[in-house]
Short mmCIF file of C-alpha atoms in Angstrom, two decimals:
data_model
loop_
_atom_site.label_atom_id
_atom_site.label_comp_id
_atom_site.label_asym_id
_atom_site.label_seq_id
_atom_site.Cartn_x
_atom_site.Cartn_y
_atom_site.Cartn_z
CA MET A 1 -148.62 79.20 313.44
CA ASN A 2 -145.73 77.43 314.42
CA PHE A 3 -142.38 75.78 311.79
CA SER A 4 -140.07 73.70 311.50
CA VAL A 5 -136.79 74.00 310.91
CA ASP A 6 -136.71 72.22 307.63
CA ARG A 7 -140.03 74.70 306.28
CA ILE A 8 -138.86 78.30 307.21
CA PRO A 9 -141.45 80.81 305.62
CA PRO A 10 -140.01 82.25 302.70
CA PRO A 11 -139.99 86.68 303.27
CA PRO A 12 -142.40 88.61 302.58
CA PRO A 13 -143.08 89.68 299.10
CA PHE A 14 -142.98 93.27 300.06
CA LEU A 15 -139.07 92.85 301.70
CA LYS A 16 -137.93 90.83 298.84
CA LYS A 17 -139.16 93.93 296.38
CA ARG A 18 -136.96 95.97 298.65
CA ASP A 19 -133.79 93.69 298.76
CA ASP A 20 -134.51 93.72 294.95
CA GLU A 21 -134.63 97.53 294.14
CA LEU A 22 -131.41 98.00 295.92
CA LYS A 23 -129.26 95.12 294.68
CA LEU A 24 -130.28 97.32 291.08
CA ASN A 25 -129.70 100.56 292.60
CA THR A 26 -126.68 99.65 293.25
CA ASN A 27 -125.96 97.87 290.53
CA LEU A 28 -126.56 100.61 288.39
CA ALA A 29 -125.04 103.50 290.58
CA ALA A 30 -120.87 100.80 290.43
CA LEU A 31 -121.90 100.71 286.00
CA LYS A 32 -121.16 104.43 285.98
CA VAL A 33 -117.51 104.60 287.23
CA SER A 34 -116.85 100.77 286.54
CA LEU A 35 -114.70 101.41 283.94
CA SER A 36 -112.59 103.97 286.28
CA VAL A 37 -112.27 101.14 288.56
CA VAL A 38 -108.82 99.03 287.96
CA CYS A 39 -106.76 96.79 289.58
CA LEU A 40 -103.21 97.44 290.51
CA VAL A 41 -100.37 94.77 291.48
CA ALA A 42 -96.87 95.88 293.02
CA TYR A 43 -93.86 93.28 292.02
CA HIS A 44 -90.75 93.99 294.14
CA ARG A 45 -88.26 95.17 291.12
CA GLY A 46 -85.43 92.98 292.00
CA SER A 47 -86.90 89.75 292.73
CA GLY A 48 -90.50 89.99 290.90
CA GLU A 49 -91.86 88.94 293.86
CA LYS A 50 -95.68 90.17 294.74
CA CYS A 51 -95.66 92.89 296.95
CA PHE A 52 -99.54 93.96 297.06
CA ALA A 53 -102.28 93.85 295.55
CA CYS A 54 -105.53 97.14 295.52
CA THR A 55 -107.91 99.19 293.84
CA GLY A 56 -107.20 102.68 292.15
CA THR A 57 -109.76 104.89 290.19
CA ILE A 58 -109.03 106.36 287.03
CA VAL A 59 -109.94 110.95 288.16
CA GLU A 60 -107.18 112.13 285.87
CA CYS A 61 -106.38 112.00 281.59
CA GLU A 62 -104.75 114.20 279.39
CA GLY A 63 -104.44 114.15 275.54
CA ALA A 64 -101.82 111.98 273.10
CA ALA A 65 -98.92 113.90 274.02
CA GLY A 66 -95.25 112.80 272.11
CA ASP A 67 -94.27 110.50 269.36
CA ASP A 68 -95.94 107.63 270.51
CA GLY A 69 -99.69 108.99 270.01
CA LYS A 70 -100.44 107.74 273.77
CA PHE A 71 -101.70 109.38 276.22
CA ASP A 72 -101.18 110.39 280.23
CA ALA A 73 -103.63 109.02 283.10
CA THR A 74 -103.17 109.67 287.07
CA ILE A 75 -104.75 106.60 289.46
CA LEU A 76 -105.54 107.81 292.95
CA THR A 77 -105.47 104.71 295.29
CA SER A 78 -103.63 103.75 298.79
CA ALA A 79 -99.58 103.71 299.63
CA SER A 80 -100.29 100.71 300.67
CA LEU A 81 -99.83 99.88 297.14
CA LEU A 82 -96.03 99.85 297.91
CA HIS A 83 -96.53 97.66 300.97
CA SER A 84 -93.10 98.48 303.20
CA TYR A 85 -90.97 100.11 300.85
CA ARG A 86 -90.90 103.94 301.23
CA ASP A 87 -89.27 103.82 297.87
CA PRO A 88 -91.45 103.40 294.96
CA SER A 89 -88.31 102.63 292.19
CA GLN A 90 -88.18 99.21 294.43
CA ILE A 91 -91.84 98.15 292.64
CA THR A 92 -93.00 97.95 288.48
CA VAL A 93 -96.82 98.29 289.13
CA GLU A 94 -99.12 96.98 286.36
CA VAL A 95 -102.40 98.78 286.20
CA HIS A 96 -105.23 96.42 284.93
CA LEU A 97 -108.39 98.13 283.56
CA SER A 98 -111.51 96.57 283.05
CA ASP A 99 -111.57 95.13 279.31
CA GLY A 100 -109.28 93.32 280.07
CA SER A 101 -105.98 95.37 278.69
CA SER A 102 -102.78 95.43 281.82
CA TYR A 103 -100.63 98.34 281.09
CA GLU A 104 -96.68 99.00 282.92
CA GLY A 105 -97.62 102.39 285.51
CA GLU A 106 -95.25 103.99 288.36
CA VAL A 107 -95.69 105.18 291.45
CA SER A 108 -95.62 109.21 290.88
CA ALA A 109 -96.38 110.89 294.41
CA PHE A 110 -97.84 109.18 297.84
CA ASP A 111 -98.22 110.77 301.18
CA LEU A 112 -97.92 108.61 304.43
CA HIS A 113 -99.88 110.29 307.07
CA TYR A 114 -102.78 110.17 304.85
CA ASN A 115 -101.74 107.18 303.03
CA ILE A 116 -102.57 108.09 299.54
CA ALA A 117 -100.38 107.28 296.20
CA THR A 118 -100.98 108.96 292.24
CA VAL A 119 -99.97 106.02 290.03
CA LYS A 120 -99.15 107.54 286.34
CA PHE A 121 -99.86 105.07 283.15
CA LYS A 122 -99.90 105.72 279.36
CA PRO A 123 -102.77 103.92 278.02
CA ASP A 124 -103.32 103.73 274.30
CA LYS A 125 -106.84 105.26 274.09
CA PRO A 126 -108.46 107.24 276.52
CA PRO A 127 -110.17 105.92 280.01
CA GLN A 128 -112.74 106.60 281.12
CA LYS A 129 -112.17 109.46 284.95
CA ALA A 130 -114.21 108.69 287.03
CA CYS A 131 -116.48 111.83 288.76
CA LEU A 132 -115.41 113.39 292.28
CA LYS A 133 -117.98 114.33 294.88
CA TRP A 134 -117.02 116.72 298.47
CA ILE A 135 -118.76 115.65 300.96
CA ASP A 136 -119.88 117.79 302.70
CA ASP A 137 -121.07 116.29 306.58
CA SER A 138 -123.08 117.96 307.91
CA MET A 139 -126.61 117.54 309.28
CA SER A 140 -127.64 119.99 311.86
CA LEU A 141 -129.77 119.09 315.91
CA GLN A 142 -132.41 121.21 313.95
CA PRO A 143 -132.94 119.95 311.23
CA ASP A 144 -137.11 122.13 311.14
CA ASN A 145 -134.94 125.35 311.29
CA ASP A 146 -132.02 124.23 309.03
CA HIS A 147 -132.34 126.80 306.13
CA THR A 148 -128.19 126.14 304.56
CA MET A 149 -128.71 125.01 301.67
CA VAL A 150 -125.16 122.16 299.90
CA GLU A 151 -123.09 123.87 297.60
CA ALA A 152 -122.92 123.35 293.76
CA ASN A 153 -120.48 120.27 294.67
CA PHE A 154 -121.11 118.82 297.33
CA PHE A 155 -122.58 115.97 298.32
CA ASN A 156 -124.51 115.68 301.31
CA LEU A 157 -123.51 112.98 303.41
CA CYS A 158 -125.93 111.48 306.66
CA PRO A 159 -126.03 108.98 309.02
CA GLY A 160 -127.33 105.86 307.47
CA ASP A 161 -127.12 107.63 303.94
CA LYS A 162 -126.82 104.64 301.85
CA VAL A 163 -123.16 103.66 300.03
CA ILE A 164 -121.14 101.22 297.32
CA ALA A 165 -116.84 100.47 297.98
CA LEU A 166 -115.96 98.98 294.81
CA ALA A 167 -112.42 97.44 294.17
CA ARG A 168 -111.05 95.48 290.88
CA VAL A 169 -109.02 91.54 291.42
CA GLN A 170 -106.51 89.67 289.27
CA ASP A 171 -107.75 87.11 287.63
CA HIS A 172 -108.89 85.72 284.26
CA HIS A 173 -112.17 88.17 283.65
CA HIS A 174 -110.68 91.95 286.15
CA GLN A 175 -113.85 90.70 288.11
CA LEU A 176 -115.64 94.42 289.99
CA LEU A 177 -116.57 94.02 293.18
CA VAL A 178 -119.22 95.55 295.04
CA SER A 179 -120.84 95.76 298.45
CA SER A 180 -123.60 98.37 299.37
CA GLY A 181 -123.31 99.26 303.01
CA ASP A 182 -124.45 102.92 305.22
CA PHE A 183 -122.73 105.95 306.88
CA SER A 184 -121.92 105.34 309.63
CA ILE A 185 -120.77 108.59 312.86
CA TYR A 186 -118.88 105.23 314.61
CA CYS A 187 -115.10 105.30 315.01
CA CYS A 188 -112.88 103.17 313.19
CA GLY A 189 -109.72 103.28 315.94
CA LEU A 190 -107.18 104.32 313.28
CA ASP A 191 -105.33 106.87 313.82
CA CYS A 192 -106.43 109.06 310.84
CA GLN A 193 -108.65 111.43 312.73
CA GLU A 194 -110.09 112.85 309.35
CA LEU A 195 -111.54 109.17 307.79
CA LEU A 196 -115.35 107.98 307.99
CA MET A 197 -116.39 105.96 308.28
CA THR A 198 -119.38 102.65 306.16
CA THR A 199 -120.57 99.30 307.24
CA CYS A 200 -119.68 97.88 303.26
CA GLU A 201 -118.76 94.06 304.48
CA ILE A 202 -115.03 94.31 302.44
CA THR A 203 -111.94 92.84 301.54
CA THR A 204 -108.14 93.69 301.00
CA HIS A 205 -109.15 93.84 297.31
CA PHE A 206 -110.92 97.14 298.14
CA ILE A 207 -108.06 98.85 299.92
CA GLY A 208 -107.39 102.48 297.49
CA GLY A 209 -111.35 101.40 295.87
CA PRO A 210 -113.44 103.96 295.26
CA LEU A 211 -116.64 104.63 297.57
CA ILE A 212 -119.80 105.66 296.18
CA ASN A 213 -123.14 107.33 295.89
CA TRP A 214 -126.14 106.69 294.51
CA ASP A 215 -125.07 108.55 291.55
CA GLY A 216 -121.79 107.01 290.77
CA GLU A 217 -119.90 110.12 292.07
CA VAL A 218 -116.23 109.42 293.99
CA ILE A 219 -117.00 110.74 297.58
CA GLY A 220 -114.29 108.64 299.21
CA ILE A 221 -110.82 105.68 299.31
CA ASN A 222 -111.56 102.38 301.33
CA PHE A 223 -109.05 101.82 303.51
CA PHE A 224 -109.20 98.18 305.15
CA TRP A 225 -109.41 97.81 309.10
CA LYS A 226 -110.08 94.87 311.38
CA GLY A 227 -113.78 93.94 309.15
CA GLN A 228 -114.03 97.72 308.86
CA THR A 229 -114.41 99.83 306.32
CA PRO A 230 -113.28 103.41 306.74
CA PHE A 231 -112.45 106.24 303.90
CA LEU A 232 -110.95 109.44 303.38
CA PRO A 233 -113.14 111.58 301.70
CA ILE A 234 -112.26 112.42 298.45
CA ASN A 235 -112.18 116.48 299.96
CA ILE A 236 -108.69 115.37 301.81
CA ALA A 237 -107.95 113.00 299.01
CA PHE A 238 -108.17 115.00 296.15
CA ARG A 239 -106.50 117.98 298.20
CA CYS A 240 -103.30 115.57 298.29
CA LEU A 241 -104.00 114.82 294.89
CA ASP A 242 -103.55 118.45 293.37
CA HIS A 243 -100.79 119.31 296.44
CA LEU A 244 -98.96 116.48 295.27
CA ASN A 245 -99.75 117.21 291.46
CA LYS A 246 -98.34 121.46 291.79
CA LYS A 247 -95.63 121.00 294.68
CA ARG A 248 -94.85 117.35 295.38
CA SER A 249 -95.79 117.47 299.04
CA VAL A 250 -98.91 117.61 301.00
CA PRO A 251 -99.34 120.05 303.52
CA HIS A 252 -99.96 118.15 307.44
CA PRO A 253 -101.53 121.48 310.07
CA TRP A 254 -101.34 120.20 313.38
CA LEU A 255 -104.00 121.32 316.29
CA GLY A 256 -103.17 118.92 319.45
CA MET A 257 -106.81 118.43 319.40
CA GLU A 258 -109.64 115.52 318.91
CA PHE A 259 -112.70 117.05 317.51
CA THR A 260 -115.99 115.33 315.44
CA ASN A 261 -119.08 116.41 314.36
CA LEU A 262 -121.72 118.25 316.76
CA TYR A 263 -124.52 115.52 316.70
CA ALA A 264 -121.83 112.41 316.47
CA ALA A 265 -121.91 113.21 320.16
CA ASP A 266 -123.78 111.08 322.46
CA VAL A 267 -126.69 112.33 324.50
CA VAL A 268 -126.44 113.46 327.60
CA THR A 269 -123.42 116.06 325.78
CA LEU A 270 -125.83 116.64 323.69
CA GLU A 271 -129.23 117.47 325.52
CA GLU A 272 -126.61 119.85 327.94
CA ILE A 273 -125.88 121.37 324.30
CA VAL A 274 -128.96 122.00 323.60
CA GLN A 275 -129.90 123.30 326.56
CA LEU A 276 -127.27 125.94 327.01
CA PHE A 277 -126.78 126.92 323.07
CA PRO A 278 -130.41 126.74 321.82
CA LEU A 279 -129.15 128.65 318.93
CA VAL A 280 -126.52 126.60 318.32
CA CYS A 281 -127.21 123.59 315.76
CA LYS A 282 -123.77 122.81 314.30
CA GLY A 283 -120.57 122.85 314.68
CA VAL A 284 -118.10 120.76 315.93
CA ILE A 285 -117.19 119.41 319.38
CA VAL A 286 -113.77 118.97 321.19
CA GLU A 287 -113.19 115.17 322.86
CA GLU A 288 -108.96 115.55 323.60
CA VAL A 289 -106.35 118.00 324.26
CA THR A 290 -102.81 117.10 324.23
CA GLU A 291 -101.08 119.19 326.50
CA GLU A 292 -98.95 121.54 325.08
CA SER A 293 -100.24 121.46 321.73
CA PRO A 294 -101.46 124.49 319.47
CA ALA A 295 -104.96 123.87 321.15
CA ASP A 296 -102.84 123.75 324.92
CA ARG A 297 -102.00 126.87 324.76
CA ALA A 298 -104.77 128.41 322.95
CA GLU A 299 -106.74 127.37 326.46
CA ILE A 300 -109.39 125.63 324.22
CA GLN A 301 -110.68 122.36 326.05
CA PRO A 302 -112.59 119.48 326.11
CA ASN A 303 -116.89 120.20 325.63
CA ASP A 304 -115.96 122.75 323.39
CA VAL A 305 -118.26 123.83 320.44
CA ILE A 306 -116.19 125.06 317.51
CA ILE A 307 -119.05 127.13 316.03
CA LYS A 308 -116.02 129.64 313.79
CA CYS A 309 -112.58 129.80 312.17
CA ASP A 310 -111.33 132.72 311.28
CA ARG A 311 -114.89 134.46 311.16
CA GLU A 312 -116.11 131.44 308.85
CA VAL A 313 -119.28 129.42 310.08
CA VAL A 314 -117.88 125.72 310.99
CA SER A 315 -121.11 123.17 309.88
CA CYS A 316 -118.98 120.32 309.94
CA SER A 317 -115.64 117.97 311.33
CA LEU A 318 -114.69 118.40 307.16
CA LYS A 319 -115.25 121.68 306.62
CA PHE A 320 -113.24 122.58 309.70
CA PHE A 321 -110.13 120.11 308.13
CA GLY A 322 -110.40 122.17 304.98
CA MET A 323 -110.08 125.79 306.73
CA ILE A 324 -106.73 124.67 308.75
CA TRP A 325 -105.61 122.46 305.20
CA ASP A 326 -103.18 125.44 304.28
CA LYS A 327 -102.74 127.38 307.66
CA VAL A 328 -99.39 125.76 309.28
CA GLY A 329 -97.56 128.66 310.91
CA LYS A 330 -100.26 130.40 310.36
CA SER A 331 -102.79 132.08 313.64
CA MET A 332 -106.19 131.63 313.47
CA GLU A 333 -109.31 132.76 315.25
CA LEU A 334 -111.78 130.35 317.06
CA GLU A 335 -115.53 130.77 318.21
CA VAL A 336 -115.87 128.43 320.70
CA MET A 337 -119.41 127.68 322.89
CA ARG A 338 -118.14 126.85 326.51
CA ALA A 339 -120.35 125.73 329.02
CA GLY A 340 -120.71 128.14 332.29
CA VAL A 341 -119.66 130.57 329.82
CA CYS A 342 -122.22 133.40 328.10
CA GLY A 343 -121.14 133.59 324.23
CA PRO A 344 -118.65 132.57 321.86
CA LEU A 345 -114.66 133.31 323.62
CA LYS A 346 -113.10 134.23 320.49
CA LEU A 347 -109.54 132.01 320.83
CA ALA A 348 -106.33 132.35 318.84
CA ILE A 349 -104.71 128.88 317.73
CA LEU A 350 -101.65 128.73 316.31
CA ALA A 351 -101.52 125.20 313.80
CA ASP A 352 -98.20 124.00 313.44
CA ASP A 353 -96.86 122.14 311.19
CA LEU A 354 -96.97 117.50 312.01
CA LEU A 355 -93.65 116.29 311.85
CA PRO A 356 -92.84 112.61 310.10
CA ASP A 357 -92.09 110.89 313.58
CA SER A 358 -95.05 111.37 314.37
CA TYR A 359 -97.05 110.51 310.90
CA ASN A 360 -100.40 107.81 311.46
CA SER A 361 -99.58 105.14 311.63
CA TRP A 362 -101.87 102.19 309.65
CA PRO A 363 -101.30 98.92 308.30
CA ILE A 364 -98.36 96.90 306.23
#
């Protein structure tokens, strides 16, 4: 049957129903965390000029203390809020809540390597705190034979799973912005190896804002780069927050190699691994090794599959990041599978501390 240009038929009813259900579920998930999503606006302290506006998420709130009866709340966001300044004392921060109220905030801590910051403010009443959920990004090459249980406080995130990015803008309504998309295995091209990707279509308003699952749980912090939506998993962000609160600094372990989840390798490499190591269904695969790095000195090679770290199973890249997080200056034993070698190799590696001039670079 032919249709003229001005008589395009409507979509089939089942497609419209699916779109309506997606929109409904997206909105319901967003509402579970929306009261924790705030707009942040930074101004230069001297000139009053607006520097940057982004989004943040309220993650902590302590009871009223002192004579003023106010609460102490903490917002997790992106260090992009600092704009080109590296001294928080050079800016002032306005915190805009969902109910239209505004408060003065201050950047209490930040880390330029992971591009995150915390903002403190004192609301009159306790705001809603977001529920955080750590990501388990493991996926077996043999799902039918995988009986691994996901830990209680983890959310298993696989390529193609639906996720939602949120933002709040500075207007007279303090409007909430919502964009749904899929978790993707592709890389964004930014330096930070810990970043993951989604297909959510966003703008710079979403920078620093939460990425949530269908239960309204925060699983990451959004960034924006050339029309893409990379995000820092909450696993990494929460560890940074914890270290910033306790030690005012964040460890930056460096092994000198790039790696990814085993399932994200190209099909030619995966076929070879499955044929060589039929019992290996999870792990991380080494993509590149930097010369004269800890990985190079440990004789790690591209296409090595890391299956254990200090005798603990490495199921995914995020778990491996967690294992090496506090191992700066300490020796670790990695078990790797390598083509042409029968059985796992045990290699000792010593993690270096990344120097500030080698921190990840981020767009300003």
